[in-house]
Coordinates of C-alpha atoms and ligand atoms in Angstrom, one line a residue:
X1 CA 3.3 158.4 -7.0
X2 CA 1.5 161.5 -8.1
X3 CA -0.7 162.7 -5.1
X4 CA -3.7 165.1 -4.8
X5 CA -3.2 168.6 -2.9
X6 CA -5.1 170.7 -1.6
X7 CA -4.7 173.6 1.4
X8 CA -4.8 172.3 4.6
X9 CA -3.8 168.9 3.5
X10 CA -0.7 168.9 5.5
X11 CA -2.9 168.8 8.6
X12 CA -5.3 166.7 7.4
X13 CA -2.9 163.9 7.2
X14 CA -1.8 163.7 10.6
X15 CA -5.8 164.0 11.8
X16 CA -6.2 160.4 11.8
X17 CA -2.6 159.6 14.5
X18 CA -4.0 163.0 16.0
X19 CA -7.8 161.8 17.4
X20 CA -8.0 161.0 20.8
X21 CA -8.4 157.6 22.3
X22 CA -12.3 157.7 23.4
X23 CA -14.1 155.2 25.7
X24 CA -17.6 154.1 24.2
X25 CA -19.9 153.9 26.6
X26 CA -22.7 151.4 26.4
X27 CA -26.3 152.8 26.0
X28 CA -28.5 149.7 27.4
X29 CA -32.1 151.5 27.1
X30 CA -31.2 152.3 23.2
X31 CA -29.8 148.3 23.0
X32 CA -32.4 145.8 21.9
X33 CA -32.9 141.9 21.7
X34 CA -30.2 139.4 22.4
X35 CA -27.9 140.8 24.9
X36 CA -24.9 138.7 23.7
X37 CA -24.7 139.7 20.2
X38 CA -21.6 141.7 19.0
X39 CA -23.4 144.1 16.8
X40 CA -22.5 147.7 17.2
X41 CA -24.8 150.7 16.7
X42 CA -22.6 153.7 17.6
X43 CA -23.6 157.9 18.2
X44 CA -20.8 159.7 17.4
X45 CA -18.3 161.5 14.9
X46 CA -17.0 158.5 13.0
X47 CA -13.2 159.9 13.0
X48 CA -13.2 159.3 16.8
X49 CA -15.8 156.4 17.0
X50 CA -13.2 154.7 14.9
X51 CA -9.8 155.4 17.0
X52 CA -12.0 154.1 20.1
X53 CA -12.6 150.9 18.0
X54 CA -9.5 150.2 16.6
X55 CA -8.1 148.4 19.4
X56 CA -10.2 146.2 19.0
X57 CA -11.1 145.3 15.4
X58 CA -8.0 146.4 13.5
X59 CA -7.5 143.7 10.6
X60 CA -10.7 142.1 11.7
X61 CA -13.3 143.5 9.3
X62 CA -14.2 141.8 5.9
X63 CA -16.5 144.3 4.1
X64 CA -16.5 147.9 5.0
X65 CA -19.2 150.1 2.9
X66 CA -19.8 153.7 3.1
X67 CA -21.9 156.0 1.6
X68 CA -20.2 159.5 2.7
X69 CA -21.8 163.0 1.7
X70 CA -21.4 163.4 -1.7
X71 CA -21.1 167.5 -1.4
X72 CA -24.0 167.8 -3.8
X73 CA -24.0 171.4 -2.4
X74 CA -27.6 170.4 -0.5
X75 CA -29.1 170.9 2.7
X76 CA -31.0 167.6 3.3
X77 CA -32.8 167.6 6.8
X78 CA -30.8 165.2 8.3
X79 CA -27.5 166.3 7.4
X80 CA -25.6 169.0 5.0
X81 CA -24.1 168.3 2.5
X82 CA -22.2 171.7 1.2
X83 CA -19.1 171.6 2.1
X84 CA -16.2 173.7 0.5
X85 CA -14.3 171.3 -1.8
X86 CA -11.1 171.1 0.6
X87 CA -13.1 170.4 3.5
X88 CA -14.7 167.5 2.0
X89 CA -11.2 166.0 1.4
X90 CA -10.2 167.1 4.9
X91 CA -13.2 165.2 5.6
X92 CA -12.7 162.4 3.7
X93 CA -8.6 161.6 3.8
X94 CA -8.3 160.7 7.6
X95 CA -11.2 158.8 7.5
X96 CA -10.0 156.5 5.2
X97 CA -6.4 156.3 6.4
X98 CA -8.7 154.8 9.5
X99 CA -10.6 152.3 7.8
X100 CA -8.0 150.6 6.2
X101 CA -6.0 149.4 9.4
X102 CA -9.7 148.0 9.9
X103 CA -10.3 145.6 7.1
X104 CA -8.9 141.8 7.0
X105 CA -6.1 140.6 4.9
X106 CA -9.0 139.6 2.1
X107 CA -11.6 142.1 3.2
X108 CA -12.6 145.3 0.8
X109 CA -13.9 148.3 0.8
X110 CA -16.6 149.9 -1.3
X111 CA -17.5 153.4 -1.3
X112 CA -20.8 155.3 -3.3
X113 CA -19.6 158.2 -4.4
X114 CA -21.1 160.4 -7.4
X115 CA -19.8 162.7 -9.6
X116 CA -19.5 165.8 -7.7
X117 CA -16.1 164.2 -5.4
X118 CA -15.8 160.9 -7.1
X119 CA -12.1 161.5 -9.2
X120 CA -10.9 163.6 -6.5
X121 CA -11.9 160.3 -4.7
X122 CA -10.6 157.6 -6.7
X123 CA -6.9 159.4 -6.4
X124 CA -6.9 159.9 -2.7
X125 CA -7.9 156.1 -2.4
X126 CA -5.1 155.1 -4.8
X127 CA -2.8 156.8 -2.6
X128 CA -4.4 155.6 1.4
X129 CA -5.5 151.4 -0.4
X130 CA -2.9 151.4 -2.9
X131 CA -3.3 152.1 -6.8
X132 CA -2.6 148.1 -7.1
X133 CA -5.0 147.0 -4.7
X134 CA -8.1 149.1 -6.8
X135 CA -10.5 146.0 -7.8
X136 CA -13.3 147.8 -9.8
X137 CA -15.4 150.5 -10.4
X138 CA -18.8 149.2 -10.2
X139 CA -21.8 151.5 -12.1
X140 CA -25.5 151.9 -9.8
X141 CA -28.0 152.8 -12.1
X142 CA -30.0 154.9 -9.7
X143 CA -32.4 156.6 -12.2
X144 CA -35.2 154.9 -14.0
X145 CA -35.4 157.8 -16.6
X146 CA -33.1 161.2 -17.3
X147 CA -33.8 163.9 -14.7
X148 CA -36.4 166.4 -17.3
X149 CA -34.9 169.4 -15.8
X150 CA -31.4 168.6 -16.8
X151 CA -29.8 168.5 -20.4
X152 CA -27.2 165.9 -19.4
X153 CA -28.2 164.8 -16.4
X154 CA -26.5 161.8 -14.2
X155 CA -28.2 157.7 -14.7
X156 CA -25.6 156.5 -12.3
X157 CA -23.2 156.5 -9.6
X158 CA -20.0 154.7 -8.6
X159 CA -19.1 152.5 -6.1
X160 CA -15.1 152.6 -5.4
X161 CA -13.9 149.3 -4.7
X162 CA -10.1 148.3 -3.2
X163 CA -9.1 145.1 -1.4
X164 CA -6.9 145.0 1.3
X165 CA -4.7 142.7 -0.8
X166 CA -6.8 141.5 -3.6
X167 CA -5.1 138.1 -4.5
X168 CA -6.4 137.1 -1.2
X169 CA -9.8 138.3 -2.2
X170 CA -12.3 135.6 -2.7
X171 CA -15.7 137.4 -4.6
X172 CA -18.8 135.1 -4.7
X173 CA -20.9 134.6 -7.8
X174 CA -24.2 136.4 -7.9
X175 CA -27.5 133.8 -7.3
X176 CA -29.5 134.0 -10.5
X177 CA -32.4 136.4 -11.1
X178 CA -35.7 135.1 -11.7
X179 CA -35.6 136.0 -15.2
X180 CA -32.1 134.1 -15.7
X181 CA -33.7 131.2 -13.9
X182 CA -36.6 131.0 -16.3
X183 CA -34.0 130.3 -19.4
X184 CA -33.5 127.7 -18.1
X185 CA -36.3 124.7 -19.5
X186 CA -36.6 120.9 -19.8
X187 CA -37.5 119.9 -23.3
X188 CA -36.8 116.3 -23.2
X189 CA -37.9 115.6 -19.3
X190 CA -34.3 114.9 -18.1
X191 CA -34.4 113.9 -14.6
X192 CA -32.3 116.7 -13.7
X193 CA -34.7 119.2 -14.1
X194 CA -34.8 122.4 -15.9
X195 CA -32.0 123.1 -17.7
X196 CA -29.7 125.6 -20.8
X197 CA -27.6 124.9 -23.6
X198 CA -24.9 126.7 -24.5
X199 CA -22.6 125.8 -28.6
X200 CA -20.1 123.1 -27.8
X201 CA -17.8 124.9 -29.9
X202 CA -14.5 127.2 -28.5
X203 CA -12.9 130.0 -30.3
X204 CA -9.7 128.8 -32.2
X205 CA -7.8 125.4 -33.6
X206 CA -6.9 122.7 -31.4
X207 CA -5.3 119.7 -33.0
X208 CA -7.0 117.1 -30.2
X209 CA -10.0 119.3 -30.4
X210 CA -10.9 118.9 -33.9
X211 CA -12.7 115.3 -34.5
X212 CA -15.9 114.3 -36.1
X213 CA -19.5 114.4 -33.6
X214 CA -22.2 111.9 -35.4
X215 CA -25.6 113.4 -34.0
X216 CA -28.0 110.4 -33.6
X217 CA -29.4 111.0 -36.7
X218 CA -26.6 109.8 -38.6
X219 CA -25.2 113.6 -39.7
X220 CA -21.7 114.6 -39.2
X221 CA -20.5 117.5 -38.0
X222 CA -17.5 119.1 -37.5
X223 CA -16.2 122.6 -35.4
X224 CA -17.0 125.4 -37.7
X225 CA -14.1 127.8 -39.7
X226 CA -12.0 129.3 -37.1
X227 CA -13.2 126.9 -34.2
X228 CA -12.8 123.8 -32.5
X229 CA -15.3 121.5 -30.1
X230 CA -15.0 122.7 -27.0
X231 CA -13.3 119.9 -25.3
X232 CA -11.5 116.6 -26.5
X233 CA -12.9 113.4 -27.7
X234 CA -13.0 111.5 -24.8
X235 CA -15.0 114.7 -23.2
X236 CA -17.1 114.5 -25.7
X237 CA -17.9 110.7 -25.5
X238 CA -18.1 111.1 -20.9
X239 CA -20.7 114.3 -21.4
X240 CA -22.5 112.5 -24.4
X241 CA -23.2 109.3 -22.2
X242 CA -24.0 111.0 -19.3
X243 CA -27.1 112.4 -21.8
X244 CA -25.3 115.9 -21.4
X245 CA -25.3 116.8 -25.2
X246 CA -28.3 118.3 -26.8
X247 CA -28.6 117.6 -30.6
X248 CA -31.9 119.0 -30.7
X249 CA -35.4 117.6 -30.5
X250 CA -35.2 115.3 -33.6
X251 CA -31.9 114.4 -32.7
X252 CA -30.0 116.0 -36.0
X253 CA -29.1 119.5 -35.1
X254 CA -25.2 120.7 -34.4
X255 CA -24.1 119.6 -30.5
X256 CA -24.5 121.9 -27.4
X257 CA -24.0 120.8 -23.9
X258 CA -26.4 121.3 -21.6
X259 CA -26.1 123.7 -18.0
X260 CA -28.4 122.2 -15.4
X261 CA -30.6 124.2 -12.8
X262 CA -29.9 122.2 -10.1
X263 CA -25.9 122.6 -10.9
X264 CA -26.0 126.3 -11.4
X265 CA -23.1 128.1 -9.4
X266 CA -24.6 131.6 -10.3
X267 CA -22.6 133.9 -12.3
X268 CA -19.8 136.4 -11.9
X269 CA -20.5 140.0 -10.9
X270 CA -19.4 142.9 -13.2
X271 CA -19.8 146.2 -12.8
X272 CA -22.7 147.2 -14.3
X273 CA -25.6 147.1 -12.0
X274 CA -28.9 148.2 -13.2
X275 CA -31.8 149.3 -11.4
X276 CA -33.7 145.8 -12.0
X277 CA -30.9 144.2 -10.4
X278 CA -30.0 146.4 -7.0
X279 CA -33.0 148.5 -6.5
X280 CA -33.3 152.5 -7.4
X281 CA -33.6 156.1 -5.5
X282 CA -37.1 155.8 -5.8
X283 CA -37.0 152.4 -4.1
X284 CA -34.8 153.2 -1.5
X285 CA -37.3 156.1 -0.6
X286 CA -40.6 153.6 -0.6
X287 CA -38.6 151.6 1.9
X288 CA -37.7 154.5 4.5
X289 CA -41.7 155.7 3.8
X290 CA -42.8 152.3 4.6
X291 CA -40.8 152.8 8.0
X292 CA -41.0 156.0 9.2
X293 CA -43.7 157.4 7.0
X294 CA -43.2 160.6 4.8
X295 CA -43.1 163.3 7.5
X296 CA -39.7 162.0 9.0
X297 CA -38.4 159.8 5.6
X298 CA -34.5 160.0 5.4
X299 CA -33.3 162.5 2.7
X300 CA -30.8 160.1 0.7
X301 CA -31.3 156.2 1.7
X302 CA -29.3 153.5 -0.9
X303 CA -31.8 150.8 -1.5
X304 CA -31.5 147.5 0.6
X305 CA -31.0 145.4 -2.9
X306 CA -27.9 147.8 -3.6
X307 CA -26.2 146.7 -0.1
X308 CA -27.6 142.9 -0.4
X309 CA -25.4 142.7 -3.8
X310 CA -22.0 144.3 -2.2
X311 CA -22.6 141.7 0.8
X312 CA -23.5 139.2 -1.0
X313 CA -19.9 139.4 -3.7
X314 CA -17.9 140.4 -0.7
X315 CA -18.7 138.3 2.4
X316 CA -20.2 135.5 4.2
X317 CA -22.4 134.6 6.9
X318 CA -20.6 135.2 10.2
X319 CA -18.5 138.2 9.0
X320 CA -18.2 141.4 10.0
X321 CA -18.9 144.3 8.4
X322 CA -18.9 148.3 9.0
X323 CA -20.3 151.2 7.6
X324 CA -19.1 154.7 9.3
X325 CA -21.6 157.1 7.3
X326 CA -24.7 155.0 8.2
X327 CA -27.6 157.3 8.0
X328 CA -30.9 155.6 7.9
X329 CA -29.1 152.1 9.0
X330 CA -29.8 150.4 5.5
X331 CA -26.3 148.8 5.8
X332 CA -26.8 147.0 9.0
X333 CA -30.6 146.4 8.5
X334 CA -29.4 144.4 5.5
X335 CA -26.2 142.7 7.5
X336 CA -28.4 142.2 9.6
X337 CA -31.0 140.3 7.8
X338 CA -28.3 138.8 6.3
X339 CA -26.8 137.4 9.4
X340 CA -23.4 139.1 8.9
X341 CA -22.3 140.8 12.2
X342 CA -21.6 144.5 11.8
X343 CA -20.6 147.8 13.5
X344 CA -22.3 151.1 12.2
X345 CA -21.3 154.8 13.3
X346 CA -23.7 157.7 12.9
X347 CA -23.2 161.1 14.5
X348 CA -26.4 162.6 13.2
X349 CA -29.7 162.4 16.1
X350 CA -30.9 160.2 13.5
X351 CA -29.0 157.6 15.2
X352 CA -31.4 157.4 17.5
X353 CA -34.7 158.6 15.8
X354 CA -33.9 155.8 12.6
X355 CA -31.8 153.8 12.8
X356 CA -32.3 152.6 16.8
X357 CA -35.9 152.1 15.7
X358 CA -35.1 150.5 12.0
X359 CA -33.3 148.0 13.6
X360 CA -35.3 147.2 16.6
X361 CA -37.9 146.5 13.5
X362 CA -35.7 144.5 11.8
X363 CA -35.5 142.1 14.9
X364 CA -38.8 142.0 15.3
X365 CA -39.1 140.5 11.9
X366 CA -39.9 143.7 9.4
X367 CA -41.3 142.3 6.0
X368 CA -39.9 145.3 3.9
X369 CA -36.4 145.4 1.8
X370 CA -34.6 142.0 1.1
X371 CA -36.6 140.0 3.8
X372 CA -38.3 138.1 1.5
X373 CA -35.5 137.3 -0.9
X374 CA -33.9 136.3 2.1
X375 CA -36.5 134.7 3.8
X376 CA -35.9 137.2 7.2
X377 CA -37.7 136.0 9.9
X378 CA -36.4 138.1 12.7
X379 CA -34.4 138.0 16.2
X380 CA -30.7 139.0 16.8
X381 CA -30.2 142.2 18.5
X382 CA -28.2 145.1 18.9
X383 CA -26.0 147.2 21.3
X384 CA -26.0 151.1 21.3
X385 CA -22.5 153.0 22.1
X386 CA -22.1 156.7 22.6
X387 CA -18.3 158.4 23.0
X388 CA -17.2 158.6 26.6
X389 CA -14.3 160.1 27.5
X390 CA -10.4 160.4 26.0
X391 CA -7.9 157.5 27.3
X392 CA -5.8 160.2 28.0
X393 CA -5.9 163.6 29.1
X394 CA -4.6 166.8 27.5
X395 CA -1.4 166.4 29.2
X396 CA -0.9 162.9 28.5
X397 CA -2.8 161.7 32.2
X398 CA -4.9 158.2 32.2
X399 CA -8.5 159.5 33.0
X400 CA -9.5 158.3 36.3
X401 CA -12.4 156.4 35.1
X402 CA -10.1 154.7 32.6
X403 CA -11.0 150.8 33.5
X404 CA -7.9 147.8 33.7
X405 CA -9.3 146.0 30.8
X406 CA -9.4 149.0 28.7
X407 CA -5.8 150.2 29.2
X408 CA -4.5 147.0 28.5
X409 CA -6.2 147.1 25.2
X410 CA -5.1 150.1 24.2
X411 CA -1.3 149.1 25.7
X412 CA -1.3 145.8 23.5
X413 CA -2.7 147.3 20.5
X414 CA 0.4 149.9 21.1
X415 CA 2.9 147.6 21.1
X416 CA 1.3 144.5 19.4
X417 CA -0.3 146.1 16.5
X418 CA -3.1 143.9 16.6
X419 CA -6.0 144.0 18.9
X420 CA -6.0 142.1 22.1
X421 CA -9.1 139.7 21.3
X422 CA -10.0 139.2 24.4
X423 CA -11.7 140.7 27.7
X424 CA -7.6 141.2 29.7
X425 CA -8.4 139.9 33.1
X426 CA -4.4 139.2 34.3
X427 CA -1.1 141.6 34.1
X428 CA 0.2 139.3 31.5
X429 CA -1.5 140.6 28.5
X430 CA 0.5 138.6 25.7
X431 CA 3.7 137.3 24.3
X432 CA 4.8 138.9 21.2
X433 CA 8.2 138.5 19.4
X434 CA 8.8 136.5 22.4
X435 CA 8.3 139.6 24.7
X436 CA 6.3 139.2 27.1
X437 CA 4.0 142.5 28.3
X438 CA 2.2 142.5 31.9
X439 CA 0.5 145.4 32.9
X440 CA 0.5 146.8 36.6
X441 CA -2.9 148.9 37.0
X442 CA -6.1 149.6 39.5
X443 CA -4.5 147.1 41.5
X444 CA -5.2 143.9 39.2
X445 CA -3.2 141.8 41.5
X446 CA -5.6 142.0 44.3
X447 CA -4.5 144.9 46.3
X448 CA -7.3 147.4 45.8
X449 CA -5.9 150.3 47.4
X450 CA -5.4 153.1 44.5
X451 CA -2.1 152.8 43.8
X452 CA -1.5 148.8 45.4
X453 CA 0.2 146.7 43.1
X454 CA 0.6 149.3 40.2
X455 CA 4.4 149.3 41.8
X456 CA 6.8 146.9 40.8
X457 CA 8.3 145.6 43.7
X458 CA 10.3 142.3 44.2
X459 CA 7.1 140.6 46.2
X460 CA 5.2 141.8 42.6
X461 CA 7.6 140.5 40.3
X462 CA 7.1 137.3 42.3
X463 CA 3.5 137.1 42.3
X464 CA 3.7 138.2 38.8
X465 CA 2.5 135.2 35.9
X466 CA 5.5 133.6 34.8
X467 CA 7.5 134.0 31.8
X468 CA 11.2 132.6 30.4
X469 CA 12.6 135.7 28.4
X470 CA 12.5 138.9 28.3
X471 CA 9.3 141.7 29.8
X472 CA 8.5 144.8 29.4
X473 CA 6.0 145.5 32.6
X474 CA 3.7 148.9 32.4
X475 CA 3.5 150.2 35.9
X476 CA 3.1 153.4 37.9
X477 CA 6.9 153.3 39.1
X478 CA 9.8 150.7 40.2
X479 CA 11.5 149.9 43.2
X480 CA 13.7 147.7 41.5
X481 CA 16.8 149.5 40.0
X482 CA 18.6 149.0 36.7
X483 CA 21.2 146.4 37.6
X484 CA 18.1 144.1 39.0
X485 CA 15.7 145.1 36.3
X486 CA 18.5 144.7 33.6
X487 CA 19.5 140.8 35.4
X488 CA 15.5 140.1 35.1
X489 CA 15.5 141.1 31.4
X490 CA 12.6 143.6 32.4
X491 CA 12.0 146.7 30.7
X492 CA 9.7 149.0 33.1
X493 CA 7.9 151.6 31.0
X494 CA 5.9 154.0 33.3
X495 CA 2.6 154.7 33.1
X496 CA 1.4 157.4 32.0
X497 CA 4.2 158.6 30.3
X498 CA 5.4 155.8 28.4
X499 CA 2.2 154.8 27.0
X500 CA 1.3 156.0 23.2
X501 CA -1.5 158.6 24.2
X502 CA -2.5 159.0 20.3
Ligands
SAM1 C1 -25.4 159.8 2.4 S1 -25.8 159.6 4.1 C2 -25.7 157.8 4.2 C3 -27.0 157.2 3.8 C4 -27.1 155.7 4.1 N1 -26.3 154.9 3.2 C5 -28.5 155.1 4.1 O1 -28.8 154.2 3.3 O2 -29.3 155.7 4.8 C6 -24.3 160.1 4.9 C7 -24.4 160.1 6.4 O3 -23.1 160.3 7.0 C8 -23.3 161.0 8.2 N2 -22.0 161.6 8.5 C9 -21.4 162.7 7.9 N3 -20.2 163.0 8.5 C10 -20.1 162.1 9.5 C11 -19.1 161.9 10.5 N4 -18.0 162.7 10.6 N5 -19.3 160.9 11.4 C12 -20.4 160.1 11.4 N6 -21.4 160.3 10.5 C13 -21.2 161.2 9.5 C14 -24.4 162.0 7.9 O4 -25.0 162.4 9.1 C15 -25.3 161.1 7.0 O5 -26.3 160.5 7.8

């Protein structure tokens, strides 16, 4: 497959293996409401806030959106956004090689990009998601009217959007709009409320498909050149009895069958998305006004009606989402209000001086945005996470502070490929391919002296959790040698040296 190149792209692809394993460190005077919750506000450069997390949410997310710099070649206040064209890749590539171990086996990903990086873009995801797995190209009208100052200037951007295997993608119609809703009308009082009519009629000529309708009037009618009804006979005569068909108010005119309110499913999404529909820039800038006010607005918020429609196609109450480039917070004050959980990563201060205080709004029951279409009436909460230290040091040494329920995360997601799930709380983490894995560390097995019980001795292996088949048991050393380890079906892997630092 043809790929993009560029000058420092041989090093840009291994940046993603190359970050570090970081700690996040909990930030409980920047957390708000329920302390339970799962949701994750995070300060920190997204390429290592990511590693840290992928442990632990690898294959777990449904819906990851991101809104990245476009490189406009602007300095907004919050952020810059000129870089030189192969940083941006440099930027961009490892970034995304990260995200996708992150989404679910139907989740997507959907990515606002403009035209300044957006073909440059679309190859490098072809190449990371999969030119197969591409679903769409949606089309944000962000402009009310053409820029004055420009002779060609831009109405719209894109939104980039791949599954993770699209077959297994399930996309939800759109609700109607109140202007589609008021189509629909109730001419003849039906019971069923409001509803439309659409020509009983279908495009071709169907042998069983082409009988004669008697309106009640007595006039025949039959399909029109080049068509047939739209459905056979006995169709006809279940949908006619069940008062269904419309033959107009004096009961003469050709068939139609009418659509009921009540039944409406909503309709599919394409991907054109005007500004009536999703919201505009100059919406998205009244809403961060109305929060912050206009001395410390966000340079370049999306509109919550722009995030509420990707949510809204791509997932369901209860999932998870993530956004990695979150700026103001718009995509998890709308998850939010939408009671999807998500995970959002910010390096900017702004983390703190918008999106902490957005959010804490948010629970509190903030009126702007989607709340109403949503009827948001607060609570939920958040947890704020900054970047502690590497897993591993420079030389490949566990950091002391390194805790036993971290390491074993970071062991299983080694060898399983999946994250633990799970808080570890005994040496045997797991069984996979009928392997079982324990983990010897900070003295799990009661001794509490620094290095008690992180040897495998025989008195160990006894008090170890059991298991028929073979081990492979993480531990500072052994005292058992190969012939024993080999009749035990153990394979001792020693820490630190054995463990995957990156
Ligand atoms: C276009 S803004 C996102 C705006 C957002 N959609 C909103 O509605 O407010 C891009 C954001 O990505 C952040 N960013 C850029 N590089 C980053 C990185 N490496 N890690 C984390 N955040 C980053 C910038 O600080 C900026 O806030």
């Amino acid at each position: 497959m043809p790929t993009l190149t560029w000058l420092t792209r041989e090093a840009d692809i291994r940046l993603a293996q190359k970050a570090p394993y970081r700690l996040l460190e909990s930030v409980p005077e920047l957390s708000y409401g329920e302390q339970q919750t799962e949701n994750m506000l995070i300060q920190g450069d997204n390429l290592d806030a990511l590693k840290a997390l992928l442990p632990y949410y690898a294959g777990r997310v449904k819906c990851i959106y991101i809104d990245p710099p476009y490189n406009t070649k602007s300095a907004f206040e919050h952020y810059d956004d000129n870089l030189e064209h192969s940083q941006w890749l440099s930027l961009i590539y490892p970034r995304l090689e990260l995200l996708r171990e992150f989404l679910s086996e139907d989740g997507s990903i959907w990515v606002s990009i403009d035209d300044n990086e957006g073909h440059y873009l679309k190859v490098i995801m072809d190449e990371i998601f999969g030119r197969k797995n591409f679903v769409a190209n949606a089309l944000w009208q962000k402009r009310t009217s053409p820029d004055a100052r420009l002779g060609l200037g831009a109405a719209h951007d894109h939104i980039l959007v791949y599954g993770k295997s699209p077959d297994m993608m399930k996309m939800n119609k759109l609700s109607l709009t109140e202007a589609q809703a008021a189509n629909y009308k109730n001419p003849d009082n039906d019971s069923r409320g409001a509803w439309v009519s659409t020509d009983f009629t279908a495009q071709g000529w169907r042998p069983n498909q082409m009988y004669k309708i008697i309106a009640p009037s007595g006039t025949k009618y039959e399909p029109p050149g080049g068509r047939c009804w739209a459905n056979i006979e006995s169709e006809f005569h279940r949908l006619n009895s069940d008062g269904r068909i419309w033959f107009g108010k004096h009961g003469k005119a050709r068939p139609r069958v009418k659509s009921f309110l009540s039944e409406a499913q909503g309709v599919s999404a394409w991907t054109w998305w005007p500004n009536t529909e999703v919201g505009h820039n100059q919406e998205s800038k009244k809403e961060i006004n109305s929060l912050f006010g206009t001395d410390e607005a966000f340079d370049t918020p999306k509109p919550e009606r722009l995030i509420k429609r990707i949510f809204g196609i791509a997932t369901n109450p209860g999932d998870l989402v993530l956004d990695s480039f979150l700026g103001s917070g718009t995509t998890c004050a709308v998850a939010h209000k939408m009671g999807r959980k998500y995970i959002g990563i910010e390096m900017g201060e702004h983390a703190v001086t918008h999106c902490v205080p957005r959010l804490k709004k948010v629970i509190d029951g903030e009126q702007g945005g989607i709340s109403k279409a949503v009827n948001w009436q607060g609570g939920g909460g958040f947890r704020f996470y900054r970047l502690g230290d590497a897993v591993f040091d420079e030389t490949g040494k566990i950091n002391s502070s390194i805790r036993f329920s971290t390491l074993a995360a970071h062991i299983w997601f080694c060898e399983a490929k999946a994250p633990l799930g799970r808080q570890a709380d005994s040496p045997l983490l797991g069984v996979h391919n009928e392997t079982a894995y324990y983990l010897l560390f900070n003295g799990i097995l009661g001794d509490k002296r620094p290095a008690g019980g992180n040897v495998l001795t025989s008195r160990v292996l006894k008090d170890l959790p059991p298991f028929e088949g073979p081990k492979v048991i993480y531990g500072e050393t052994t005292r058992l040698g190969a012939e024993r380890l080999r009749f035990e079906g153990i394979t001792f892997k020693q820490i630190p040296y054995d463990i995957k630092a990156r």
